[in-house]
Tab-separated table of C-alpha atoms and ligand atoms in Angstrom:
chain	number	residue	atom	x	y	z
A	1	MET	CA	-167.392	-50.990	11.693
A	2	LYS	CA	-170.764	-53.078	11.808
A	3	ILE	CA	-170.707	-57.018	9.974
A	4	PHE	CA	-173.154	-58.489	8.210
A	5	LEU	CA	-173.432	-62.337	6.846
A	6	ASP	CA	-174.272	-62.232	3.185
A	7	SER	CA	-176.434	-65.275	3.704
A	8	ALA	CA	-179.787	-66.925	4.527
A	9	ASN	CA	-178.417	-69.708	5.436
A	10	ILE	CA	-180.158	-70.526	8.779
A	11	ASP	CA	-177.145	-72.492	10.015
A	12	GLU	CA	-174.658	-69.977	8.737
A	13	ILE	CA	-176.863	-67.151	10.456
A	14	LYS	CA	-177.471	-69.268	13.601
A	15	GLU	CA	-174.015	-70.520	14.020
A	16	LEU	CA	-172.522	-66.524	13.896
A	17	GLU	CA	-175.379	-65.401	16.299
A	18	ARG	CA	-174.404	-67.599	19.049
A	19	LEU	CA	-170.882	-66.091	18.532
A	20	GLY	CA	-171.907	-62.586	18.844
A	21	VAL	CA	-169.861	-60.969	16.646
A	22	ILE	CA	-172.644	-60.026	13.226
A	23	ASP	CA	-174.708	-56.685	13.098
A	24	GLY	CA	-177.808	-58.572	11.031
A	25	ILE	CA	-177.591	-60.478	7.854
A	26	THR	CA	-177.735	-59.033	3.985
A	27	THR	CA	-179.993	-61.406	1.587
A	28	ASN	CA	-180.790	-61.514	-1.956
A	29	PRO	CA	-183.425	-63.304	-4.409
A	30	THR	CA	-180.531	-65.568	-5.371
A	31	LEU	CA	-179.613	-65.692	-1.642
A	32	ALA	CA	-183.049	-66.826	-0.745
A	33	SER	CA	-183.656	-69.366	-3.473
A	34	VAL	CA	-180.016	-71.365	-3.022
A	35	THR	CA	-182.194	-72.512	0.243
A	36	GLY	CA	-185.193	-74.145	-1.724
A	37	LYS	CA	-186.373	-72.872	1.478
A	38	LYS	CA	-190.608	-70.592	0.599
A	39	PHE	CA	-189.393	-67.070	1.080
A	40	LYS	CA	-191.919	-66.551	3.424
A	41	ASP	CA	-191.273	-69.485	5.200
A	42	LEU	CA	-187.260	-69.168	5.082
A	43	VAL	CA	-188.227	-64.552	6.395
A	44	GLY	CA	-189.527	-66.239	9.358
A	45	GLU	CA	-187.106	-68.739	10.325
A	46	ILE	CA	-184.392	-65.557	10.042
A	47	PHE	CA	-186.943	-63.470	12.577
A	48	SER	CA	-186.591	-66.043	15.439
A	49	THR	CA	-182.970	-66.912	14.733
A	50	LEU	CA	-182.047	-63.111	15.020
A	51	SER	CA	-182.329	-60.897	18.175
A	52	ASP	CA	-184.143	-57.720	18.346
A	53	ASP	CA	-180.864	-55.657	17.421
A	54	LYS	CA	-179.824	-57.402	14.709
A	55	ILE	CA	-181.049	-55.869	11.042
A	56	ILE	CA	-182.401	-58.026	8.324
A	57	ASN	CA	-181.706	-56.893	4.795
A	58	LEU	CA	-184.453	-58.824	2.442
A	59	GLU	CA	-184.944	-57.296	-1.002
A	60	VAL	CA	-188.239	-56.739	-3.302
A	61	ILE	CA	-188.578	-59.025	-6.781
A	62	ALA	CA	-190.814	-56.024	-8.418
A	63	THR	CA	-188.617	-53.488	-10.621
A	64	ASP	CA	-191.225	-50.706	-11.059
A	65	TYR	CA	-192.118	-47.512	-8.858
A	66	ASP	CA	-195.377	-48.903	-7.874
A	67	ASN	CA	-194.908	-52.751	-7.105
A	68	MET	CA	-191.715	-51.824	-5.170
A	69	LEU	CA	-193.700	-49.516	-3.417
A	70	ILE	CA	-196.221	-52.309	-2.348
A	71	GLN	CA	-193.699	-55.269	-1.657
A	72	ALA	CA	-191.140	-52.316	0.595
A	73	ARG	CA	-193.661	-51.334	2.207
A	74	ALA	CA	-195.004	-55.169	2.859
A	75	LEU	CA	-191.350	-56.274	3.862
A	76	SER	CA	-190.772	-53.331	5.835
A	77	ALA	CA	-194.179	-54.052	8.018
A	78	LEU	CA	-193.454	-57.576	8.905
A	79	ASP	CA	-190.640	-56.438	11.629
A	80	LYS	CA	-188.797	-53.604	12.790
A	81	ARG	CA	-185.464	-55.062	12.307
A	82	VAL	CA	-185.706	-55.172	8.247
A	83	VAL	CA	-184.415	-52.759	5.258
A	84	VAL	CA	-185.628	-52.965	2.137
A	85	LYS	CA	-183.541	-53.467	-0.593
A	86	ILE	CA	-184.739	-51.541	-4.287
A	87	PRO	CA	-181.376	-52.272	-7.089
A	88	CYS	CA	-180.586	-48.662	-7.977
A	89	THR	CA	-182.596	-48.277	-11.627
A	90	GLU	CA	-184.851	-45.167	-12.489
A	91	ASP	CA	-188.127	-46.430	-10.631
A	92	GLY	CA	-185.575	-47.743	-7.774
A	93	LEU	CA	-184.038	-44.427	-6.565
A	94	ARG	CA	-187.666	-42.722	-6.894
A	95	ALA	CA	-188.827	-45.640	-4.814
A	96	CYS	CA	-185.619	-44.855	-2.447
A	97	LYS	CA	-187.367	-41.175	-1.875
A	98	THR	CA	-190.596	-42.188	-1.339
A	99	LEU	CA	-190.366	-44.524	1.056
A	100	SER	CA	-187.439	-43.115	2.265
A	101	GLY	CA	-190.214	-40.170	3.405
A	102	GLU	CA	-192.388	-42.676	4.705
A	103	GLY	CA	-189.459	-43.642	7.451
A	104	ILE	CA	-189.281	-46.843	5.167
A	105	ARG	CA	-185.168	-48.156	5.493
A	106	ILE	CA	-183.821	-48.756	2.045
A	107	ASN	CA	-180.681	-50.293	1.369
A	108	ILE	CA	-179.262	-49.441	-2.601
A	109	THR	CA	-178.206	-51.991	-3.866
A	110	LEU	CA	-176.209	-53.941	-7.086
A	111	VAL	CA	-174.485	-50.298	-7.185
A	112	PHE	CA	-171.423	-49.833	-8.620
A	113	SER	CA	-170.448	-46.027	-9.419
A	114	ALA	CA	-169.722	-43.376	-7.204
A	115	MET	CA	-171.698	-41.223	-9.022
A	116	GLN	CA	-174.808	-43.731	-8.780
A	117	ALA	CA	-174.080	-43.266	-4.390
A	118	LEU	CA	-174.088	-39.896	-5.579
A	119	LEU	CA	-178.063	-40.554	-6.371
A	120	CYS	CA	-178.666	-43.049	-3.515
A	121	ALA	CA	-177.444	-40.108	-0.864
A	122	ASN	CA	-179.528	-37.759	-2.634
A	123	ALA	CA	-182.718	-39.708	-2.490
A	124	ASN	CA	-182.531	-40.978	1.296
A	125	ALA	CA	-180.751	-44.385	1.176
A	126	TYR	CA	-180.488	-45.289	4.867
A	127	TYR	CA	-177.813	-47.724	2.872
A	128	VAL	CA	-175.958	-47.603	-0.372
A	129	SER	CA	-174.124	-51.397	-1.431
A	130	PRO	CA	-171.498	-50.837	-3.859
A	131	PHE	CA	-170.759	-54.401	-5.064
A	132	VAL	CA	-167.061	-54.580	-5.106
A	133	GLY	CA	-166.078	-58.275	-5.692
A	134	ARG	CA	-168.464	-58.131	-8.738
A	135	LEU	CA	-166.788	-54.558	-9.976
A	136	ASP	CA	-163.082	-56.285	-9.632
A	137	ASP	CA	-164.146	-59.304	-10.996
A	138	ILE	CA	-164.129	-56.972	-14.370
A	139	SER	CA	-160.706	-55.461	-13.716
A	140	SER	CA	-161.979	-52.495	-12.255
A	141	SER	CA	-161.364	-51.178	-8.891
A	142	GLY	CA	-163.834	-51.778	-6.377
A	143	ILE	CA	-161.807	-50.403	-3.996
A	144	ARG	CA	-161.377	-46.999	-5.777
A	145	THR	CA	-165.260	-47.093	-5.903
A	146	ILE	CA	-165.444	-47.179	-2.132
A	147	ASP	CA	-163.183	-44.735	-1.549
A	148	ASP	CA	-164.840	-42.037	-3.869
A	149	ILE	CA	-168.048	-42.764	-2.509
A	150	ARG	CA	-166.728	-42.103	1.184
A	151	THR	CA	-164.914	-38.692	0.115
A	152	ILE	CA	-168.273	-37.602	-1.880
A	153	TYR	CA	-170.629	-38.070	1.216
A	154	ASP	CA	-167.924	-36.959	3.914
A	155	ASN	CA	-166.902	-33.624	1.535
A	156	TYR	CA	-171.572	-33.183	2.296
A	157	GLY	CA	-171.894	-34.685	4.954
A	158	TYR	CA	-174.481	-37.418	3.692
A	159	LYS	CA	-175.562	-39.701	6.412
A	160	THR	CA	-175.965	-42.543	3.683
A	161	GLN	CA	-174.023	-45.931	5.129
A	162	ILE	CA	-172.132	-46.918	2.835
A	163	LEU	CA	-172.518	-51.585	3.100
A	164	PHE	CA	-168.987	-52.582	1.475
A	165	ALA	CA	-171.000	-55.965	-0.936
A	166	SER	CA	-169.356	-58.679	-2.811
A	167	VAL	CA	-166.697	-59.900	-0.581
A	168	ARG	CA	-164.308	-61.813	-2.421
A	169	SER	CA	-161.633	-62.017	0.242
A	170	LEU	CA	-159.689	-61.529	3.631
A	171	GLU	CA	-157.870	-58.668	2.231
A	172	HIS	CA	-161.358	-57.039	0.598
A	173	ILE	CA	-162.296	-57.052	4.606
A	174	LEU	CA	-159.529	-55.641	5.762
A	175	GLN	CA	-159.548	-52.486	3.032
A	176	ALA	CA	-163.296	-52.017	3.431
A	177	SER	CA	-162.316	-51.401	7.300
A	178	LEU	CA	-158.731	-49.208	6.276
A	179	SER	CA	-161.269	-46.845	3.871
A	180	GLY	CA	-163.832	-46.042	6.656
A	181	VAL	CA	-167.249	-47.944	5.806
A	182	ASP	CA	-169.935	-47.889	7.783
A	183	ILE	CA	-170.364	-51.980	7.503
A	184	ILE	CA	-169.297	-55.166	5.253
A	185	THR	CA	-171.581	-58.310	4.681
A	186	SER	CA	-169.115	-60.929	3.986
A	187	PRO	CA	-169.986	-64.855	3.356
A	188	TYR	CA	-169.828	-66.587	6.238
A	189	LYS	CA	-166.540	-68.280	5.386
A	190	PHE	CA	-164.816	-65.184	5.682
A	191	ILE	CA	-166.099	-64.240	8.731
A	192	LYS	CA	-164.420	-67.529	9.835
A	193	GLN	CA	-161.185	-66.942	8.595
A	194	MET	CA	-160.977	-63.719	10.226
A	195	TYR	CA	-160.267	-65.607	13.949
A	196	ASN	CA	-158.827	-68.489	12.947
A	197	HIS	CA	-155.258	-68.567	12.583
A	198	PRO	CA	-152.789	-70.861	12.225
A	199	LEU	CA	-149.769	-69.589	15.301
A	200	THR	CA	-153.478	-69.170	17.646
A	201	ASP	CA	-154.432	-73.125	17.837
A	202	LYS	CA	-150.286	-73.942	17.855
A	203	GLY	CA	-149.959	-71.569	20.209
A	204	LEU	CA	-152.948	-72.577	22.152
A	205	ASP	CA	-151.751	-76.257	21.739
A	206	GLN	CA	-148.234	-75.160	23.396
A	207	PHE	CA	-149.415	-73.039	26.007
A	208	LEU	CA	-152.057	-76.530	27.251
A	209	SER	CA	-148.374	-78.980	26.969
A	210	ASP	CA	-146.585	-77.326	28.803
A	211	TRP	CA	-149.056	-76.605	31.519
A	212	LYS	CA	-149.323	-80.507	31.409
A	213	ASN	CA	-145.700	-81.275	31.588
A	214	ALA	CA	-146.031	-79.166	34.889
A	215	ASN	CA	-148.158	-80.770	36.497
A	216	GLN	CA	-150.333	-77.730	36.794
A	217	GLU	CA	-153.482	-77.736	38.753
A	218	PHE	CA	-155.992	-74.773	38.008
A	219	ILE	CA	-157.438	-72.968	40.636
A	220	VAL	CA	-161.107	-74.343	40.098
B	1	G3P	O1	-175.392	-59.298	-1.012
B	1	G3P	C1	-175.394	-58.596	-2.009
B	1	G3P	C2	-173.437	-59.382	-2.049
B	1	G3P	O2	-172.921	-59.342	-1.712
B	1	G3P	C3	-173.134	-60.284	-3.423
B	1	G3P	O3	-171.863	-60.888	-3.808
B	1	G3P	O4	-170.518	-62.796	-3.916
B	1	G3P	O5	-172.758	-62.177	-5.106
B	1	G3P	O6	-171.324	-60.770	-6.252
B	1	G3P	P1	-171.426	-61.319	-4.988
């Protein structure tokens, strides 16, 4: 399973890029805005922070077909790592079909149902982004939606990749991996929680103290 960082924060991107465990990042207009940076400057910083093999998801802000095409083509032309996020609206689905036909990779975002995801696949989306946490927030089952999308895509051999978005907990990441999604995009704090464990810290302390007490010497 690929792991994306759901953030436009350069410090977070730098740290996890250095760690070597992320395959790319996702941003959205909210995440870009909270950085306080001009979008153009922010995008430039993101490009220079991530290596050549990473995926960078950038979102259009246009809501009509014609302007979605203009913005998506402009974002895509910036860098070969860019996947363009477009919202799951009538104009968005239409734009996805057109842009995918031009070879531009589209991530349809703000997806909340398996029926939306079915149309995204028919529109040749590269990624579909169901917002699991936001479904859970309204007491709807986000995981059930993910399972339904997986089943539908497998039934018909759709190539669209499922990108589990709106992560709220480590449990979400576990459920995502068990349900067979292609990618998860997680906030920084949950990726940190994935590798931090108190028993790892406790075990390491014990190893080092036993070593010291025995006056051991290492080979180099
Ligand atoms: O990037 C899209 C998505 O992951 C947003 O998540 O936490 O705002 O529901 P959230």
